[in-house]
Amino acid sequence: MNYMDHVKKCAIAFSILFCSLPAIAADIDPEAIKGDMAFFTDASCSNLKASVKAKDLPGFKSELMKQVATGLLNGKYDKTYRAASYEAYPSVKQLAKRIKLGYGFSRYENITGIYLPAGKNVVFVGDTGDKKISLLIPEWMRKMPKGYNPWKDRGGWGLKRQTFALKSGMNVVELAKAGNAYVSYFDDNTDKAPKIKVHFPTGKVSGFFDITKHDNADWNRMLDNAAGPVLDVRGRHIQVAYPVEWFNVYTRGKGVELINKYDTMLKHHYTLMGLVKYKKVPKNRILARVNYNYYMFRDRDGVAYLGNKGTMRMVADPKVVTVGDPCWGFCHEVGHALQMRPQITWGGMTEVSNNIFTLYTTTKMGNASRLKRSKKYAAARKNIINAKPKKSYLAVRDVFQRLVPFWQLHLYFARNGNPDFYADVMELMRTHPHAGHGNDSIRNQFEFIKMCCDVGKVDLTDFFEKWGFFWTGELTLKDYRTYKFKITKKIVADTKAYIAKKGYKKPSEDITLIED
């Protein structure tokens, strides 16, 4: 059999599998279902007792349970998606404790591959081990009514969802709207959290793409057989939920390439922040989803992209996603999810420290440095170093000019045998307490200065002096809120004394002059 014949045969088999699944029962009778559960081995109702045979089917009181039993007996019941076991993912609390990160990672990790219709649905759950789990139905495709401005969406730009707590045994859930189903299962101690089987006898099997299991032939079949408007995709570090419509336009036959590029970008981010070196890369994934309000943004559900032709091409075409603005946009928004607060995100740094990640990854992906291309080095030296009177780097409004000294540190140490400079600095941050919040968050700047000197084993006093890190006085600035900093001569003197006491050598060159 040649390759194309094999592909065709697989496609036919796949279609038969989808068509042979049990239909949704017209009537859901909880009492009848409860009685029929006795035919199954456990509360998940995913396996029949060995004694149950075809002759017993007339004894079922529920048409739904009879359909399940029939499928199990003839071997045509899809247990891959309909009756899967789900594992716990680290909670936000655990992420914050281990890597000082939390929001921005997916809340929809346990993809089921099931599309549930509006109305009543049945969900069976096996032994939960007293763990809390729930069913989530996000409204990926939510749009403002025609004639309304999505910018003025009273519901906000956040992802809306239906949530149902699940218990062991039978659960009857009534959905106001149809959607892809996800099992929410997060725990502070994943090592001891059991896998939990969840069975969906109602709804349609849509499946989901997993980069560790599937190829581009699988990708195309899933696009062709998607039950809903959004295809679920799982990478090693990324989770994607984009419309099938745009995947068909821009990613047909190229799913593997797209997800590998997303994973590569995220791995570069994790490398910069030391999660690769210190073996702390999270099991959790960053979520990239569609939205219908704004071009792109990051919130507590991950990063979101506008569901139109132009933006979807930027994020769904593997030839485009790692080039120029599309690459910068993704790396920038994900950088927000990964910037540690408040240790490298004191007031004035929200749109700065995330771009250390952005510059690192975009240049690793072969793009020119945006700082170099836009001549920010010269502008920063003019407006900060050469400013009269002397000013803090935080006093310039251009966040790219603020970024220059932070990127120069990476360039200097990478060129002088220490490419892990930021990886080591951020690991120090993870293992040491922050110095202050809010108007006191500026204290983290001085801890950062000390850490940079200690990690690099270099006296960076002159470098930070030139860039205005040792500027003293009162500074008010806006950075999604108003900060009022009082930078005293004492904190500056204490920081300089700390560095001087270490006896580190001076840099081999003037770091303020370094460029890409």
Coordinates of C-alpha atoms in Angstrom, one line a residue, residues 409 412-413 416 453 456-464 504-512 514:
L409 CA 23.7 44.0 30.8
Y412 CA 27.9 42.5 28.0
F413 CA 27.8 39.3 30.0
N416 CA 32.1 37.9 28.2
C453 CA 27.0 42.7 40.7
G456 CA 28.4 38.9 37.3
K457 CA 31.2 39.3 39.9
V458 CA 31.6 42.8 38.5
D459 CA 31.4 46.3 40.1
L460 CA 28.7 47.9 38.0
T461 CA 28.5 51.1 40.1
D462 CA 29.6 53.3 37.3
F463 CA 27.1 51.7 34.8
F464 CA 24.1 52.2 37.1
Y504 CA 34.7 43.2 42.4
K505 CA 36.7 44.2 39.4
K506 CA 35.3 47.0 37.1
P507 CA 33.9 46.0 33.7
S508 CA 36.3 45.5 30.8
E509 CA 34.6 48.3 28.8
D510 CA 32.0 51.0 29.2
I511 CA 28.8 49.0 29.1
T512 CA 26.7 52.1 28.4
I514 CA 27.4 48.6 24.0

